[in-house]
Amino acid sequence: MSYQVLARKWRPHTFQQIIGQEHIVRILKNALELNRLHHAYLFTGTRGVGKTTLARLLAKCFNCEKGATATPCDTCKNCIAIDAGRFLDLLEIDAASRTKVEDTRELLENVHYQPAEGRYKVYLIDEVHMLSGHSFNALLKTLEEPPAYVKFLLATTDPKRLPITILSRCLQLNLKRVEASQIALHLQHICTSEKIAFEVPALNLLANAAEGSLRDALSLLDQTICYCNDHITQKETEQMLGSIEQEALFNLLQALFNQDGAQLLAEIKHLSEYAADFQLALEDLLTILHRISIAQVIKDAPDHSPDIEKFAQCFSHEEVQLYYQIALIGRRDLPLAPNPEQGFEMVLLRMLAFKPVNINNPPAAKKIISPIKIKTKTETAPTLMIDNYNWAQLLPQLELNGLAYVLAANCTLKAIIENKITLILSTQHSAMCNKKLIERVEQALTRVFKKPMQLDIALSTDEIDTPTKQQQKIKTDRADAAKEAIKNDEDVRKIVDLFNATIDINSITAL
Ligand SMILES: Nc1ncnc2c1ncn2[C@@H]1O[C@H](COP(=O)(O)OP(=O)(O)OP(=O)(O)O)[C@@H](O)[C@H]1O
Ligand SMILES: [Mg+2]
Ligand SMILES: [Zn+2]
């Protein structure tokens, strides 16, 4: 017999088997016993806490041949068909895959036909927030005046994305994350029934890592059973959780290397399925980046894993340094984020956004035009000739002031390709790189170039030669020259000799 994953094998078929969610079970049982049934229920809550399970169970309660009941018999034709997923009057729609209005319409059109074999015709719409606007309208129409034999069971992880018109027509049931202690006991029960030996602390670890999701807990248990060979020990469980996380972190680095935002977000979602602690995940990411950085300077160190070696070659030194810095600051700020997953996501997205550029050694794959001629189409537009490092000449023409000027003056020009201009900013000044200032510089560029310009700012850990630095250098050069001139001035010398005076060199400044 093929192996059935635990989450499916252990899907509850009765209210007694539901772990947690006591408040919901109570409402539903009472409604069934008093025969006060609503025509539309909306199950909400995070993933894997029992939304679909409860909705199917309710469909069985509605249709058991014993009568609408809180204790379906599980032996009648209808109960068996529902448990096997082949009951004609239970229409399951996964809105995540059927979002087109025709699909929903097609299903809802049949609403006026009586149930084929059961008491109620039950529409179970999973991930209902994914329906398109038109589909919502089709659903809404039916929800307004449903025939007495129709029940709607809607489920979503994201009720905020449902129109108020739908929300107001449903009885909303909010499922909670399940307590770790309850999950741990459930895992113990499953292991005992499956004849799998275990150490209690190992199952506690899994329960904690699942963060309230029973589905996550069960899929972690599946993996642990494979890893530990039917005897689940604490030590091996720790190792396994660590190695899953490690693998996920390497996948994140791969997504960064590919500059693939969608892949990055998917990997974070995957990581969130078992990483109970994003603070720890960031710490581990820092350790990995540190090891990569070491591997970049010491070749063939014995403790380098192939993954570390690979990334040591994929990334430039600057990239690793920058990612480290971003992770470090991200770890500090994580407690300020609305929730740790969101904070972690932003840290990684920041890494994706700020790719440092090494000016001395630009990546070969990217075309950089130098010197750059800006061609303009209209006769009146100025033809600017700018070489790669002549940002200082262009800057005054932008007529910027305030912080936008400070930002631009601390940048250097990397390339202008068509209407896209890339500047480089030292990571030291990265705090200035905010959207508002970038927009102001962009507007000024648009005005000077007389066409819409798009500005990209890349961060670099290298020393860069910016207008600000050039001005500072001019100032210090002038001050040095002034100092020299005063020291060598005939009259000054005479005064020094005559009065046995000293010159306070630091009081000499240049204008
Ligand atoms: N409250 C619960 N009690 C017992 N088992 C549960 C519970 N919630 C989830 N499970 C287990 O997790 C599996 C998946 O649950 P279910 O499909 O009901 O989750 P869901 O809330 O619909 O998740 P999703 O948002 O991902 O659709 C079930 O088959 C069952 O094994
Ligand atoms: Mg579900
Ligand atoms: Zn039955």
PDB file of N, CA and C and ligand atoms in Angstrom, residues 6-8 10-12 17-21 45-54 126-127 157 175 178 186 214-215 218, ligand 1:
ATOM      1  N   LEU A   6       0.576  11.810   6.759  1.00  0.00           N
ATOM      2  CA  LEU A   6      -0.166  11.800   8.018  1.00  0.00           C
ATOM      3  C   LEU A   6      -1.298  12.817   8.043  1.00  0.00           C
ATOM      4  N   ALA A   7      -1.055  14.007   7.440  1.00  0.00           N
ATOM      5  CA  ALA A   7      -2.089  15.041   7.491  1.00  0.00           C
ATOM      6  C   ALA A   7      -3.387  14.543   6.848  1.00  0.00           C
ATOM      7  N   ARG A   8      -3.276  13.731   5.800  1.00  0.00           N
ATOM      8  CA  ARG A   8      -4.498  13.231   5.150  1.00  0.00           C
ATOM      9  C   ARG A   8      -5.072  12.056   5.915  1.00  0.00           C
ATOM     10  N   TRP A  10      -4.880  11.452   8.963  1.00  0.00           N
ATOM     11  CA  TRP A  10      -5.429  11.844  10.250  1.00  0.00           C
ATOM     12  C   TRP A  10      -6.377  13.038  10.153  1.00  0.00           C
ATOM     13  N   ARG A  11      -7.037  13.184   9.030  1.00  0.00           N
ATOM     14  CA  ARG A  11      -8.043  14.249   8.951  1.00  0.00           C
ATOM     15  C   ARG A  11      -9.254  13.845   9.794  1.00  0.00           C
ATOM     16  N   PRO A  12      -9.654  14.687  10.757  1.00  0.00           N
ATOM     17  CA  PRO A  12     -10.757  14.310  11.639  1.00  0.00           C
ATOM     18  C   PRO A  12     -12.062  14.065  10.876  1.00  0.00           C
ATOM     19  N   GLN A  17     -12.745  14.443  17.235  1.00  0.00           N
ATOM     20  CA  GLN A  17     -11.358  14.333  16.778  1.00  0.00           C
ATOM     21  C   GLN A  17     -10.708  15.682  16.479  1.00  0.00           C
ATOM     22  N   ILE A  18     -11.496  16.736  16.460  1.00  0.00           N
ATOM     23  CA  ILE A  18     -10.926  18.067  16.184  1.00  0.00           C
ATOM     24  C   ILE A  18     -10.115  18.526  17.387  1.00  0.00           C
ATOM     25  N   ILE A  19      -8.885  18.939  17.140  1.00  0.00           N
ATOM     26  CA  ILE A  19      -8.034  19.427  18.219  1.00  0.00           C
ATOM     27  C   ILE A  19      -8.209  20.945  18.307  1.00  0.00           C
ATOM     28  N   GLY A  20      -8.382  21.441  19.532  1.00  0.00           N
ATOM     29  CA  GLY A  20      -8.571  22.887  19.702  1.00  0.00           C
ATOM     30  C   GLY A  20      -9.895  23.314  19.076  1.00  0.00           C
ATOM     31  N   GLN A  21     -10.035  24.585  18.767  1.00  0.00           N
ATOM     32  CA  GLN A  21     -11.253  25.127  18.120  1.00  0.00           C
ATOM     33  C   GLN A  21     -12.515  24.787  18.892  1.00  0.00           C
ATOM     34  N   GLY A  45      -9.038  31.726   9.353  1.00  0.00           N
ATOM     35  CA  GLY A  45      -7.923  31.318  10.210  1.00  0.00           C
ATOM     36  C   GLY A  45      -6.705  30.976   9.382  1.00  0.00           C
ATOM     37  N   THR A  46      -5.542  30.920  10.027  1.00  0.00           N
ATOM     38  CA  THR A  46      -4.317  30.652   9.249  1.00  0.00           C
ATOM     39  C   THR A  46      -4.307  29.228   8.727  1.00  0.00           C
ATOM     40  N   ARG A  47      -3.295  28.918   7.950  1.00  0.00           N
ATOM     41  CA  ARG A  47      -3.265  27.622   7.252  1.00  0.00           C
ATOM     42  C   ARG A  47      -3.171  26.434   8.228  1.00  0.00           C
ATOM     43  N   GLY A  48      -3.848  25.379   7.804  1.00  0.00           N
ATOM     44  CA  GLY A  48      -3.707  24.120   8.535  1.00  0.00           C
ATOM     45  C   GLY A  48      -4.277  24.088   9.938  1.00  0.00           C
ATOM     46  N   VAL A  49      -5.345  24.852  10.192  1.00  0.00           N
ATOM     47  CA  VAL A  49      -5.932  24.818  11.532  1.00  0.00           C
ATOM     48  C   VAL A  49      -7.307  24.144  11.553  1.00  0.00           C
ATOM     49  N   GLY A  50      -7.755  23.688  10.365  1.00  0.00           N
ATOM     50  CA  GLY A  50      -8.993  22.900  10.333  1.00  0.00           C
ATOM     51  C   GLY A  50     -10.170  23.515   9.591  1.00  0.00           C
ATOM     52  N   LYS A  51      -9.928  24.525   8.753  1.00  0.00           N
ATOM     53  CA  LYS A  51     -11.043  25.169   8.047  1.00  0.00           C
ATOM     54  C   LYS A  51     -11.738  24.180   7.112  1.00  0.00           C
ATOM     55  N   THR A  52     -10.955  23.593   6.208  1.00  0.00           N
ATOM     56  CA  THR A  52     -11.541  22.675   5.232  1.00  0.00           C
ATOM     57  C   THR A  52     -12.104  21.448   5.953  1.00  0.00           C
ATOM     58  N   THR A  53     -11.368  21.001   6.968  1.00  0.00           N
ATOM     59  CA  THR A  53     -11.803  19.828   7.723  1.00  0.00           C
ATOM     60  C   THR A  53     -13.175  20.062   8.350  1.00  0.00           C
ATOM     61  N   LEU A  54     -13.332  21.215   9.018  1.00  0.00           N
ATOM     62  CA  LEU A  54     -14.611  21.506   9.673  1.00  0.00           C
ATOM     63  C   LEU A  54     -15.724  21.695   8.646  1.00  0.00           C
ATOM     64  N   ASP A 126     -13.400  27.014  -1.169  1.00  0.00           N
ATOM     65  CA  ASP A 126     -12.146  27.174  -0.434  1.00  0.00           C
ATOM     66  C   ASP A 126     -11.378  28.360  -1.007  1.00  0.00           C
ATOM     67  N   GLU A 127     -10.585  29.012  -0.177  1.00  0.00           N
ATOM     68  CA  GLU A 127      -9.800  30.192  -0.587  1.00  0.00           C
ATOM     69  C   GLU A 127     -10.702  31.198  -1.315  1.00  0.00           C
ATOM     70  N   THR A 157      -8.077  32.205   4.309  1.00  0.00           N
ATOM     71  CA  THR A 157      -7.032  32.607   5.261  1.00  0.00           C
ATOM     72  C   THR A 157      -6.999  34.134   5.359  1.00  0.00           C
ATOM     73  N   LEU A 175     -11.192  30.510  13.317  1.00  0.00           N
ATOM     74  CA  LEU A 175     -10.407  29.435  13.918  1.00  0.00           C
ATOM     75  C   LEU A 175      -9.117  30.011  14.477  1.00  0.00           C
ATOM     76  N   VAL A 178      -3.567  26.528  17.060  1.00  0.00           N
ATOM     77  CA  VAL A 178      -3.727  25.537  18.119  1.00  0.00           C
ATOM     78  C   VAL A 178      -2.525  25.621  19.065  1.00  0.00           C
ATOM     79  N   HIS A 186      -1.322  15.604  20.557  1.00  0.00           N
ATOM     80  CA  HIS A 186      -1.864  14.966  19.355  1.00  0.00           C
ATOM     81  C   HIS A 186      -0.770  14.156  18.641  1.00  0.00           C
ATOM     82  N   LEU A 214      -1.769  22.539  12.647  1.00  0.00           N
ATOM     83  CA  LEU A 214      -1.690  21.080  12.765  1.00  0.00           C
ATOM     84  C   LEU A 214      -1.167  20.441  11.492  1.00  0.00           C
ATOM     85  N   ARG A 215      -1.507  21.062  10.350  1.00  0.00           N
ATOM     86  CA  ARG A 215      -1.001  20.476   9.118  1.00  0.00           C
ATOM     87  C   ARG A 215       0.519  20.538   9.080  1.00  0.00           C
ATOM     88  N   LEU A 218       1.981  17.939  11.320  1.00  0.00           N
ATOM     89  CA  LEU A 218       1.949  16.580  10.782  1.00  0.00           C
ATOM     90  C   LEU A 218       2.948  16.397   9.641  1.00  0.00           C
TER      91      LEU A 218
HETATM   92  N1  LIG B   1      -8.190  21.347  14.357  1.00  0.00           N
HETATM   93  C1  LIG B   1      -7.617  20.253  13.862  1.00  0.00           C
HETATM   94  N2  LIG B   1      -7.675  19.067  14.511  1.00  0.00           N
HETATM   95  C2  LIG B   1      -7.088  17.969  14.032  1.00  0.00           C
HETATM   96  N3  LIG B   1      -6.410  17.933  12.871  1.00  0.00           N
HETATM   97  C3  LIG B   1      -6.307  19.067  12.177  1.00  0.00           C
HETATM   98  C4  LIG B   1      -6.911  20.284  12.619  1.00  0.00           C
HETATM   99  N4  LIG B   1      -6.616  21.249  11.734  1.00  0.00           N
HETATM  100  C5  LIG B   1      -5.886  20.680  10.785  1.00  0.00           C
HETATM  101  N5  LIG B   1      -5.685  19.368  11.033  1.00  0.00           N
HETATM  102  C6  LIG B   1      -4.868  18.469  10.235  1.00  0.00           C
HETATM  103  O1  LIG B   1      -4.325  19.205   9.163  1.00  0.00           O
HETATM  104  C7  LIG B   1      -4.840  18.759   7.911  1.00  0.00           C
HETATM  105  C8  LIG B   1      -5.215  19.972   7.069  1.00  0.00           C
HETATM  106  O2  LIG B   1      -6.281  20.672   7.691  1.00  0.00           O
HETATM  107  P1  LIG B   1      -7.277  21.591   6.860  1.00  0.00           P
HETATM  108  O3  LIG B   1      -7.232  21.210   5.421  1.00  0.00           O
HETATM  109  O4  LIG B   1      -8.586  21.524   7.539  1.00  0.00           O
HETATM  110  O5  LIG B   1      -6.602  22.985   7.082  1.00  0.00           O
HETATM  111  P2  LIG B   1      -7.080  24.404   6.546  1.00  0.00           P
HETATM  112  O6  LIG B   1      -7.319  25.243   7.751  1.00  0.00           O
HETATM  113  O7  LIG B   1      -8.197  24.240   5.577  1.00  0.00           O
HETATM  114  O8  LIG B   1      -5.762  24.890   5.843  1.00  0.00           O
HETATM  115  P3  LIG B   1      -5.561  25.769   4.488  1.00  0.00           P
HETATM  116  O9  LIG B   1      -5.742  27.194   4.907  1.00  0.00           O
HETATM  117  O10 LIG B   1      -4.142  25.504   4.134  1.00  0.00           O
HETATM  118  O11 LIG B   1      -6.552  25.295   3.495  1.00  0.00           O
HETATM  119  C9  LIG B   1      -6.014  17.898   8.255  1.00  0.00           C
HETATM  120  O12 LIG B   1      -6.119  16.852   7.320  1.00  0.00           O
HETATM  121  C10 LIG B   1      -5.663  17.362   9.627  1.00  0.00           C
HETATM  122  O13 LIG B   1      -4.836  16.233   9.518  1.00  0.00           O
END
